[in-house]
Coordinates of C-alpha atoms in Angstrom, one line a residue:
M254 CA 35.1 8.5 -20.0
R255 CA 32.1 6.2 -20.0
E256 CA 31.1 5.8 -23.6
A257 CA 27.5 5.2 -24.7
L258 CA 26.5 1.6 -25.2
K259 CA 27.7 0.4 -28.5
T260 CA 27.5 -3.1 -29.9
P261 CA 31.0 -4.2 -30.8
P262 CA 31.8 -5.5 -34.3
K263 CA 32.1 -9.2 -34.9
L264 CA 35.4 -10.5 -33.6
R265 CA 37.9 -11.1 -36.3
P266 CA 40.1 -14.2 -36.4
D267 CA 43.4 -13.9 -34.4
T268 CA 42.2 -10.8 -32.6
L269 CA 42.2 -10.7 -28.8
R270 CA 39.1 -9.1 -27.3
I271 CA 39.3 -8.0 -23.7
I272 CA 36.1 -7.0 -21.7
P273 CA 36.4 -5.9 -18.1
L274 CA 33.4 -7.5 -16.3
G275 CA 34.1 -5.7 -13.0
G276 CA 36.8 -3.8 -11.0
L277 CA 37.3 -0.9 -13.4
G278 CA 35.4 2.0 -11.8
D279 CA 35.1 0.7 -8.3
V280 CA 37.3 -1.2 -5.8
G281 CA 36.0 -4.8 -5.9
R282 CA 34.3 -7.5 -8.1
N283 CA 37.5 -7.8 -10.2
M284 CA 37.0 -9.8 -13.3
A285 CA 38.1 -9.7 -17.0
S286 CA 37.3 -11.7 -20.1
F287 CA 39.8 -12.5 -22.8
E288 CA 38.5 -14.0 -26.1
I289 CA 40.2 -15.2 -29.2
N290 CA 39.1 -17.5 -32.0
G291 CA 36.0 -18.5 -30.1
E292 CA 37.7 -19.3 -26.8
I293 CA 37.4 -17.3 -23.6
L294 CA 39.8 -17.1 -20.7
L295 CA 38.7 -15.4 -17.5
V296 CA 41.0 -13.7 -15.0
D297 CA 39.6 -13.3 -11.4
C298 CA 36.0 -13.5 -10.3
G299 CA 35.5 -11.3 -7.2
V300 CA 32.8 -9.6 -5.3
L301 CA 32.1 -6.0 -4.2
F302 CA 30.7 -5.4 -0.8
P303 CA 27.6 -3.2 -0.7
D304 CA 27.5 0.2 1.0
E305 CA 24.6 2.3 2.4
N306 CA 23.3 2.9 -1.2
H307 CA 22.5 -0.9 -1.5
P308 CA 20.1 -1.6 1.4
G309 CA 19.4 -5.3 1.9
V310 CA 22.1 -6.4 -0.6
D311 CA 24.6 -9.0 0.6
L312 CA 27.1 -9.0 -2.3
I313 CA 27.6 -7.5 -5.7
L314 CA 28.9 -9.7 -8.5
P315 CA 30.7 -8.9 -11.8
A316 CA 28.7 -8.8 -15.0
L317 CA 28.3 -12.6 -15.2
H318 CA 25.3 -12.2 -17.4
L319 CA 27.6 -11.3 -20.3
L320 CA 28.8 -14.9 -20.2
D321 CA 25.3 -16.5 -20.1
D322 CA 25.4 -17.7 -23.7
R323 CA 29.2 -18.3 -23.8
L324 CA 29.9 -20.6 -20.8
D325 CA 30.7 -23.5 -23.1
D326 CA 33.4 -21.4 -24.7
V327 CA 35.2 -20.7 -21.4
V328 CA 38.5 -22.6 -21.4
G329 CA 39.7 -21.5 -18.0
L330 CA 39.5 -19.1 -15.0
V331 CA 42.8 -17.7 -13.7
L332 CA 42.8 -16.4 -10.1
T333 CA 45.6 -14.1 -9.2
H334 CA 45.2 -14.3 -5.4
G335 CA 42.8 -15.2 -2.6
H336 CA 41.2 -11.9 -1.6
E337 CA 37.4 -11.8 -1.7
D338 CA 37.3 -9.1 -4.4
H339 CA 39.1 -11.6 -6.6
I340 CA 37.6 -15.0 -5.7
G341 CA 34.3 -14.2 -3.9
A342 CA 32.1 -14.7 -7.0
V343 CA 33.7 -18.0 -8.1
P344 CA 30.9 -20.1 -6.7
F345 CA 28.3 -18.0 -8.6
L346 CA 30.2 -18.7 -11.8
L347 CA 30.8 -22.4 -11.2
R348 CA 27.3 -23.2 -10.2
R349 CA 26.5 -22.4 -13.8
R350 CA 29.3 -24.6 -15.1
P351 CA 31.3 -26.5 -12.4
D352 CA 33.9 -28.0 -14.7
I353 CA 35.6 -24.8 -15.8
P354 CA 39.3 -25.3 -15.1
V355 CA 40.4 -23.0 -12.3
Y356 CA 44.1 -22.0 -12.2
G357 CA 45.7 -20.5 -9.1
S358 CA 48.3 -20.9 -6.3
K359 CA 48.0 -23.4 -3.5
L360 CA 46.6 -21.0 -0.9
T361 CA 44.2 -19.3 -3.4
L362 CA 42.8 -22.7 -4.4
A363 CA 42.5 -23.9 -0.8
L364 CA 40.4 -20.8 0.0
V365 CA 38.3 -21.4 -3.1
R366 CA 37.8 -25.1 -2.3
E367 CA 36.2 -24.2 1.0
K368 CA 33.9 -21.7 -0.7
L369 CA 32.8 -24.3 -3.2
K370 CA 32.1 -26.8 -0.4
E371 CA 30.0 -24.3 1.4
H372 CA 28.0 -23.7 -1.7
R373 CA 27.7 -27.5 -2.2
I374 CA 29.2 -27.3 -5.7
R375 CA 30.7 -30.6 -6.9
G376 CA 32.7 -31.6 -10.0
F377 CA 35.0 -28.6 -9.9
D378 CA 38.4 -28.7 -11.5
L379 CA 41.1 -26.8 -9.5
R380 CA 44.6 -26.7 -11.0
E381 CA 47.5 -25.6 -8.8
M382 CA 50.1 -23.4 -10.4
A383 CA 53.3 -22.3 -8.7
A384 CA 55.3 -19.2 -9.5
G385 CA 57.3 -19.8 -12.6
S386 CA 55.1 -22.5 -13.9
T387 CA 53.5 -22.6 -17.4
T388 CA 50.4 -24.2 -18.9
S389 CA 48.0 -23.8 -21.8
A390 CA 44.2 -23.3 -21.8
G391 CA 42.9 -23.6 -25.3
G392 CA 44.6 -21.0 -27.4
F393 CA 46.1 -19.2 -24.4
D394 CA 49.6 -19.9 -23.2
L395 CA 49.9 -19.0 -19.5
E396 CA 53.0 -18.2 -17.4
F397 CA 52.6 -17.4 -13.7
L398 CA 54.9 -14.9 -12.0
A399 CA 55.3 -14.3 -8.3
V400 CA 54.1 -10.9 -7.0
N401 CA 54.1 -9.5 -3.5
H402 CA 50.8 -8.5 -2.0
S403 CA 49.0 -8.4 1.4
I404 CA 48.1 -12.1 1.1
P405 CA 50.7 -14.9 0.4
D406 CA 50.9 -16.7 -2.9
A407 CA 49.8 -13.9 -5.2
L408 CA 50.5 -14.3 -8.9
A409 CA 50.7 -12.2 -12.0
V410 CA 49.8 -13.9 -15.3
H411 CA 51.5 -13.6 -18.7
I412 CA 49.0 -14.5 -21.5
A413 CA 50.4 -15.3 -24.9
T414 CA 47.9 -15.6 -27.9
A415 CA 48.0 -15.5 -31.6
A416 CA 47.1 -11.8 -31.4
G417 CA 49.8 -10.8 -29.0
T418 CA 50.8 -10.9 -25.4
V419 CA 49.3 -9.5 -22.2
L420 CA 50.8 -9.2 -18.7
H421 CA 48.1 -8.9 -16.0
T422 CA 49.6 -8.0 -12.6
G423 CA 46.7 -8.8 -10.4
D424 CA 47.1 -6.8 -7.1
F425 CA 50.8 -6.3 -6.3
K426 CA 53.4 -4.2 -4.7
M427 CA 57.2 -4.3 -4.6
D428 CA 58.1 -4.7 -1.0
Q429 CA 61.8 -5.3 -1.0
L430 CA 61.9 -6.9 2.5
P431 CA 58.7 -9.0 2.5
L432 CA 57.7 -10.9 5.6
D433 CA 57.5 -14.2 3.6
K434 CA 60.7 -13.5 1.6
R435 CA 58.7 -13.7 -1.6
L436 CA 59.6 -10.8 -3.9
T437 CA 57.7 -9.6 -6.9
D438 CA 59.5 -11.3 -9.9
L439 CA 60.9 -8.2 -11.5
R440 CA 63.3 -10.5 -13.5
G441 CA 60.3 -12.2 -15.0
F442 CA 58.6 -8.8 -15.7
A443 CA 61.8 -7.7 -17.5
R444 CA 62.1 -10.9 -19.5
V445 CA 58.4 -10.5 -20.6
G446 CA 59.2 -6.9 -21.6
E447 CA 62.4 -7.9 -23.6
K448 CA 60.3 -10.4 -25.7
G449 CA 57.9 -7.6 -26.5
L450 CA 54.7 -6.9 -24.5
D451 CA 51.6 -5.8 -26.4
L452 CA 49.4 -5.0 -23.4
F453 CA 50.2 -4.3 -19.8
M454 CA 47.2 -4.5 -17.4
V455 CA 48.3 -2.9 -14.2
D456 CA 46.9 -2.6 -10.6
S457 CA 45.8 1.1 -10.2
T458 CA 44.6 1.1 -6.5
N459 CA 47.5 3.2 -5.2
A460 CA 48.4 5.1 -8.4
E461 CA 47.6 8.5 -6.8
T462 CA 50.0 7.8 -3.9
P463 CA 53.5 9.2 -4.6
G464 CA 56.7 7.3 -3.8
F465 CA 56.9 3.7 -2.8
T466 CA 54.5 1.8 -0.5
T467 CA 55.8 1.4 3.1
L468 CA 57.4 -2.0 3.9
E469 CA 55.2 -4.4 5.9
K470 CA 58.0 -4.8 8.5
D471 CA 57.9 -1.1 9.2
I472 CA 54.6 -1.3 11.1
Q473 CA 56.2 -3.6 13.8
P474 CA 57.4 -0.8 16.1
A475 CA 53.9 0.8 16.2
M476 CA 52.3 -2.6 16.8
E477 CA 54.8 -3.3 19.6
R478 CA 53.9 0.0 21.3
V479 CA 50.2 -0.9 21.2
F480 CA 50.9 -4.3 22.8
S481 CA 53.3 -2.8 25.4
H482 CA 50.8 -0.1 26.5
A483 CA 47.6 -2.2 26.4
S484 CA 46.7 -3.0 30.0
G485 CA 43.4 -4.6 29.3
R486 CA 41.8 -6.6 26.5
L487 CA 43.3 -6.1 23.1
I488 CA 41.3 -6.6 19.9
V489 CA 42.9 -6.4 16.5
A490 CA 40.6 -6.1 13.5
C491 CA 41.8 -6.9 10.0
F492 CA 40.8 -8.6 6.8
A493 CA 40.1 -12.3 7.2
S494 CA 42.5 -13.1 4.4
H495 CA 45.4 -10.8 5.6
V496 CA 47.7 -13.6 6.7
H497 CA 50.8 -11.4 6.9
R498 CA 49.0 -9.1 9.4
V499 CA 47.8 -11.9 11.5
Q500 CA 51.3 -13.3 11.6
Q501 CA 52.6 -10.0 12.9
V502 CA 49.9 -10.0 15.6
M503 CA 50.6 -13.6 16.4
D504 CA 54.4 -12.8 16.9
E505 CA 53.7 -9.8 19.1
A506 CA 51.2 -11.8 21.2
V507 CA 53.8 -14.5 21.9
R508 CA 56.4 -11.9 22.8
H509 CA 54.0 -10.3 25.3
G510 CA 52.6 -13.5 26.8
R511 CA 49.1 -13.2 25.3
K512 CA 47.0 -16.0 24.0
V513 CA 45.3 -15.5 20.6
C514 CA 41.6 -16.0 19.9
Y515 CA 40.1 -15.8 16.4
V516 CA 36.7 -14.3 16.1
G517 CA 34.6 -14.4 13.0
R518 CA 33.7 -17.4 10.9
S519 CA 35.8 -16.3 7.9
M520 CA 38.8 -15.4 10.1
V521 CA 38.7 -18.9 11.7
R522 CA 38.4 -20.7 8.4
N523 CA 41.1 -18.7 6.5
M524 CA 43.7 -18.8 9.3
T525 CA 43.1 -22.5 9.8
I526 CA 43.8 -23.1 6.1
A527 CA 46.8 -20.8 6.1
A528 CA 48.3 -22.6 9.1
Q529 CA 47.6 -26.1 7.7
L530 CA 49.4 -25.1 4.4
G531 CA 52.4 -23.5 6.2
Y532 CA 51.7 -19.9 5.3
L533 CA 51.0 -19.0 9.0
N534 CA 53.3 -20.0 11.9
V535 CA 51.2 -20.6 15.0
P536 CA 53.4 -21.5 18.0
G537 CA 52.1 -24.3 20.2
N538 CA 49.8 -23.4 23.1
T539 CA 49.0 -20.0 21.6
L540 CA 45.5 -20.3 20.2
I541 CA 42.5 -20.5 22.4
A542 CA 38.8 -21.0 21.5
L543 CA 36.2 -18.3 21.9
D544 CA 34.4 -20.4 24.5
D545 CA 37.6 -20.4 26.6
L546 CA 38.1 -16.7 26.5
E547 CA 36.7 -15.9 29.9
K548 CA 39.2 -18.4 31.5
Y549 CA 42.0 -15.9 30.9
P550 CA 42.7 -12.4 32.3
D551 CA 42.0 -9.6 29.8
D552 CA 45.7 -8.6 29.7
K553 CA 46.7 -12.1 28.7
V554 CA 44.6 -12.3 25.5
V555 CA 44.5 -10.7 22.1
I556 CA 41.4 -11.2 19.9
I557 CA 41.9 -11.2 16.1
S558 CA 38.6 -10.2 14.7
T559 CA 36.8 -9.5 11.4
G560 CA 35.0 -6.1 10.9
S561 CA 37.7 -3.7 10.0
Q562 CA 35.4 -2.2 7.3
G563 CA 32.6 -1.6 9.7
E564 CA 30.4 -4.4 8.4
P565 CA 27.1 -4.2 10.4
L566 CA 27.0 -7.9 11.2
S567 CA 30.8 -8.3 11.8
A568 CA 32.2 -9.3 15.2
L569 CA 33.7 -5.8 15.8
A570 CA 30.4 -4.0 15.0
R571 CA 28.5 -6.2 17.4
I572 CA 31.1 -5.6 20.1
A573 CA 30.8 -1.8 19.6
N574 CA 27.0 -2.1 19.8
H575 CA 27.1 -4.4 22.9
E576 CA 25.5 -7.1 20.8
H577 CA 28.2 -9.8 20.8
P578 CA 27.2 -12.8 22.9
V579 CA 30.7 -13.3 24.4
I580 CA 33.0 -10.3 23.9
T581 CA 32.7 -6.9 25.5
A582 CA 35.1 -3.9 25.2
G583 CA 35.1 -0.9 27.6
E584 CA 37.3 1.3 29.7
G585 CA 41.0 0.3 29.5
D586 CA 40.6 -1.9 26.4
V587 CA 42.3 -1.2 23.1
V588 CA 41.0 -1.9 19.6
L589 CA 43.6 -1.9 16.8
L590 CA 42.2 -1.4 13.2
A591 CA 45.0 -3.0 11.2
S592 CA 43.6 -2.2 7.7
S593 CA 43.0 0.6 5.3
L594 CA 39.6 2.0 4.4
I595 CA 38.0 0.6 1.2
P596 CA 36.4 3.6 -0.6
G597 CA 32.7 3.8 0.3
N598 CA 33.1 2.2 3.8
E599 CA 34.2 5.4 5.6
N600 CA 30.9 6.1 7.3
S601 CA 30.5 2.5 8.5
V602 CA 34.0 2.4 9.9
Y603 CA 33.7 5.7 11.7
R604 CA 30.4 4.7 13.1
V605 CA 32.1 1.6 14.7
I606 CA 35.0 3.7 15.9
N607 CA 32.7 6.2 17.5
G608 CA 30.7 3.4 19.2
L609 CA 33.9 1.9 20.7
V610 CA 35.2 5.3 21.9
K611 CA 31.9 6.1 23.5
N612 CA 32.3 2.9 25.5
G613 CA 35.7 4.1 26.7
V614 CA 37.8 2.0 24.3
K615 CA 41.0 3.4 22.9
V616 CA 41.0 2.9 19.1
V617 CA 44.3 2.8 17.2
H618 CA 44.1 3.0 13.5
K619 CA 46.0 4.1 10.4
G620 CA 45.0 7.7 11.0
N621 CA 46.8 8.0 14.3
A622 CA 49.6 5.3 14.1
L623 CA 51.6 3.4 11.5
V624 CA 49.6 0.1 12.1
H625 CA 48.8 -0.7 8.4
V626 CA 50.5 -0.5 5.1
S627 CA 48.9 -1.0 1.7
G628 CA 49.2 -4.1 -0.4
H629 CA 49.3 -2.1 -3.6
A630 CA 52.1 -0.5 -5.6
S631 CA 52.4 3.3 -5.3
A632 CA 53.3 5.6 -8.1
G633 CA 57.0 5.1 -7.8
E634 CA 56.7 1.4 -8.1
L635 CA 54.3 1.7 -11.1
L636 CA 56.8 4.0 -12.9
Y637 CA 59.5 1.5 -12.2
C638 CA 57.4 -1.3 -13.8
Y639 CA 56.6 0.8 -16.9
N640 CA 60.2 1.5 -17.5
L641 CA 61.2 -2.1 -16.9
V642 CA 58.5 -3.7 -19.1
Q643 CA 58.2 -0.9 -21.8
P644 CA 54.8 -2.1 -23.1
R645 CA 53.3 -1.1 -26.4
N646 CA 49.8 -0.6 -24.8
V647 CA 48.6 -0.1 -21.3
M648 CA 45.2 -0.7 -19.7
P649 CA 45.0 0.3 -16.0
V650 CA 42.8 -2.0 -13.9
H651 CA 41.5 -2.3 -10.4
G652 CA 40.3 1.0 -9.0
E653 CA 38.0 3.9 -9.2
V654 CA 38.1 6.2 -12.2
R655 CA 40.5 8.6 -10.5
H656 CA 42.9 5.7 -9.9
L657 CA 42.7 4.5 -13.5
V658 CA 43.3 7.9 -14.9
A659 CA 46.3 8.5 -12.5
N660 CA 47.8 5.2 -13.5
G661 CA 47.4 6.0 -17.2
E662 CA 49.2 9.3 -16.7
L663 CA 52.1 7.5 -15.1
A664 CA 52.3 5.2 -18.2
I665 CA 52.3 8.2 -20.5
A666 CA 55.0 9.9 -18.4
T667 CA 57.3 6.9 -19.1
G668 CA 56.8 7.1 -22.9
V669 CA 53.7 5.1 -23.6
P670 CA 51.8 7.0 -26.3
R671 CA 48.6 8.6 -25.0
E672 CA 46.6 6.9 -27.8
N673 CA 48.0 3.5 -26.6
T674 CA 46.9 4.1 -23.0
V675 CA 43.4 2.6 -22.8
I676 CA 41.4 4.1 -19.9
V677 CA 38.0 2.3 -19.7
E678 CA 35.4 1.2 -17.2
D679 CA 33.5 -2.0 -16.9
G680 CA 31.8 -3.2 -20.0
A681 CA 34.2 -1.6 -22.5
V682 CA 35.2 -3.8 -25.4
V683 CA 38.9 -3.6 -26.3
D684 CA 40.4 -5.4 -29.2
L685 CA 44.1 -6.1 -29.5
R686 CA 45.4 -6.6 -33.1
D687 CA 48.6 -5.8 -34.9
G688 CA 50.2 -4.5 -31.7
K689 CA 47.4 -1.9 -31.1
A690 CA 44.7 -1.9 -28.4
R691 CA 41.5 -0.1 -29.5
V692 CA 38.1 0.4 -27.8
V693 CA 35.5 -0.9 -30.3
G694 CA 32.3 -0.9 -28.2
R695 CA 30.7 -1.1 -24.8
L696 CA 28.3 -3.5 -23.3
E697 CA 25.9 -3.1 -20.4
S698 CA 27.8 -4.3 -17.3
G699 CA 25.6 -3.1 -14.4
Y700 CA 25.7 -4.6 -10.9
V701 CA 24.4 -8.1 -10.2
F702 CA 23.0 -8.1 -6.7
V703 CA 22.9 -11.1 -4.3
D704 CA 20.1 -10.7 -1.8
G705 CA 19.8 -13.7 0.5
T706 CA 19.6 -16.7 -1.7
T707 CA 18.5 -14.8 -4.8
V708 CA 20.9 -13.6 -7.5
D709 CA 19.9 -10.7 -9.8
A710 CA 16.4 -10.6 -8.6
V711 CA 16.9 -7.1 -7.1
G712 CA 17.4 -4.2 -9.5
D713 CA 17.8 -0.5 -9.3
S714 CA 14.1 0.2 -9.0
Q715 CA 13.9 -2.2 -5.9
L716 CA 16.9 -0.4 -4.4
D717 CA 15.2 3.0 -5.0
D718 CA 12.1 1.7 -3.2
R719 CA 14.2 0.4 -0.3
R720 CA 16.1 3.7 0.0
I721 CA 12.8 5.7 0.0
L722 CA 11.3 3.3 2.7
G723 CA 14.4 3.7 4.8
E724 CA 14.8 7.4 4.5
E725 CA 11.2 8.7 4.0
G726 CA 8.9 5.9 5.3
F727 CA 5.6 5.0 3.6
I728 CA 2.0 6.0 3.7
S729 CA -0.8 3.6 2.8
A730 CA -4.4 4.6 2.0
I731 CA -7.2 2.0 1.7
A732 CA -10.7 2.6 0.4
V733 CA -13.7 0.3 -0.4
V734 CA -16.0 1.3 -3.3
N735 CA -19.0 -0.1 -5.1
L736 CA -18.4 0.5 -8.8
H737 CA -21.9 -0.6 -9.7
S738 CA -23.7 1.9 -7.5
G739 CA -20.9 4.5 -7.7
E740 CA -20.6 4.8 -3.9
L741 CA -17.7 5.1 -1.5
V742 CA -18.4 2.2 0.9
E743 CA -15.6 2.8 3.4
G744 CA -12.5 4.8 4.0
P745 CA -10.1 6.0 3.0
I746 CA -8.1 4.8 6.0
V747 CA -4.7 6.4 5.9
T748 CA -1.8 5.0 7.9
A749 CA 2.0 5.5 7.9
R750 CA 5.2 3.9 9.0
G751 CA 8.5 5.7 9.4
F752 CA 6.7 9.0 8.8
V753 CA 5.6 11.9 11.0
D754 CA 3.3 10.7 13.7
G755 CA 0.5 12.5 15.5
E756 CA -3.2 12.1 16.5
G757 CA -5.5 13.3 13.7
L758 CA -2.6 13.8 11.4
F759 CA -4.4 12.4 8.3
D760 CA -8.0 13.6 9.1
E761 CA -7.9 16.6 6.8
I762 CA -6.3 14.7 3.8
S763 CA -8.6 11.7 4.4
A764 CA -11.7 13.9 4.1
E765 CA -10.2 15.5 0.9
I766 CA -9.5 12.1 -0.7
A767 CA -13.0 10.9 0.2
R768 CA -14.6 13.9 -1.5
A769 CA -12.4 13.3 -4.6
L770 CA -13.3 9.6 -4.7
R771 CA -17.0 10.4 -4.5
D772 CA -16.8 13.0 -7.2
A773 CA -14.9 10.6 -9.5
L774 CA -17.5 7.8 -8.9
T775 CA -20.3 10.2 -9.5
E776 CA -18.7 11.1 -12.8
G777 CA -18.7 7.4 -13.8
A778 CA -15.2 6.2 -12.8
D779 CA -15.3 2.4 -13.1
D780 CA -11.6 1.4 -12.8
T781 CA -9.9 0.8 -9.4
H782 CA -6.5 1.5 -10.8
Q783 CA -7.7 5.0 -11.9
L784 CA -9.0 5.6 -8.4
Q785 CA -5.7 4.4 -6.8
Q786 CA -3.8 6.9 -9.0
L787 CA -6.2 9.7 -7.8
M788 CA -5.4 8.8 -4.2
R789 CA -1.7 8.7 -4.9
R790 CA -1.7 12.1 -6.5
R791 CA -3.7 13.7 -3.7
L792 CA -1.6 12.2 -1.0
G793 CA 1.6 13.1 -2.8
R794 CA 0.7 16.7 -3.2
W795 CA -0.4 17.0 0.4
V796 CA 2.8 15.4 1.8
S797 CA 5.0 17.5 -0.4
R798 CA 3.2 20.7 0.5
A799 CA 2.9 20.1 4.2
Y800 CA 6.1 18.2 5.0
R801 CA 8.4 18.6 2.0
A802 CA 8.8 14.8 2.1
R803 CA 8.6 12.0 -0.5
P804 CA 7.6 8.9 1.3
M805 CA 6.5 5.8 -0.6
I806 CA 2.7 6.0 -1.2
V807 CA 0.7 2.8 -1.4
P808 CA -2.9 3.4 -2.4
V809 CA -5.3 0.4 -2.4
V810 CA -8.9 0.5 -3.7
L811 CA -11.1 -2.5 -3.2
S812 CA -14.4 -3.0 -5.1
T813 CA -17.3 -4.8 -3.5

């Protein structure tokens, strides 16, 4: 499915070029570029959270480097909703050009505004768009349609250009009894389809799941049982942006006479914003501060925490590891994981669950109770949308390869020609012209890593080194030579970290390396780099033969 890198042809006039910069092939860092007649519109700008294959990495960004020479051509950034995998990279884009117009709903822009303040970005241009509103950004006419998702105020965007029309769903589902009474605008979808839709870009996350996604309200009985049977401290972990889930927890807490305490910086920030804007109803005298937690009996408090994905530094992980400065959880306490597993996070989540269970905590999660429902449309809903909209071309978005392929097969089943179903990954270049979407090339769209305060300073080779250090350890060998006299002055001194330990472990190989160095010097070796490579080869062969290991080997030869 992944084509070889191929430089796309020069973009013809009145042709719409779409390049996914992230989110097609993994779950996160969603972003797409639309270009026509020299102008670029961006949709979403999210992050992907690293897993154990990315040691030391804090965030993974979309392929922003593909915009480096084109930032002045960007006429707008559309944000479909406020989840981190759709807005988390906005500061990294706007620090390059702060005045790019950003279009989104009230809640989405409020969350973005706080991010920009944290990153000390000024001069930004946020433009609030309500469901049903229209605007223009350069040669792009935009219409925003309400969609239902696991965060309020989500929007799909209909993009009309000289080359044709596109409907991008963002993340969505079709909950018919939503908690906030805000339905996906199927009338709007139908109207777009009746006018003729050239390209339908559809959320693929749940394309493999048959039927219809369970209603949000259907988790209430299971949640009520958890509250009714919890005799001690109750901790609920969910996404820091899942306002609907927090509202459900808040309502149950009030019914059961428990105070609510937010834990986690992002949880406190997001829920404060949601309450201020009216998206979260917080009854008076319900919230308490973390510092006041100990003033209340355990059975009179519910803690709403971050860490549902097992993030090592999250509040829940620290609680499980007995590292949280205030909160403990043990025998008689209950932890409710009110979220789904993001692919790639399974090991981290199960590690936290095991840590909690070992402490005597009862852990309730999606695997043993109906305490979470997805925010994404399942196969039945996707089929319904394809039949409703009847697009000429389909391009599945948002998901791993298996999700994209499954979504494409659903489109084909409803009558979309297979040749008009474009299944691509990040970096693919798709041109829309004369009612036909075609793949015309592919660009390098590798991960952009954020490590501390640096962006894109860490590459695959550095990650390989970190993985080797973490898994195999390292061995260093230091020797001092006199290149003029051809003598080994001192060493080699061989030491190791994170490797097999033992007295006299390196005596034999040290003597062998010393003999090899003396022989090389006697034969006229006059280059320390050459001698370092000799040491590396001898050590490498010895380690492989004796221990079947591949630690990092760091040889150093100093010349007097």
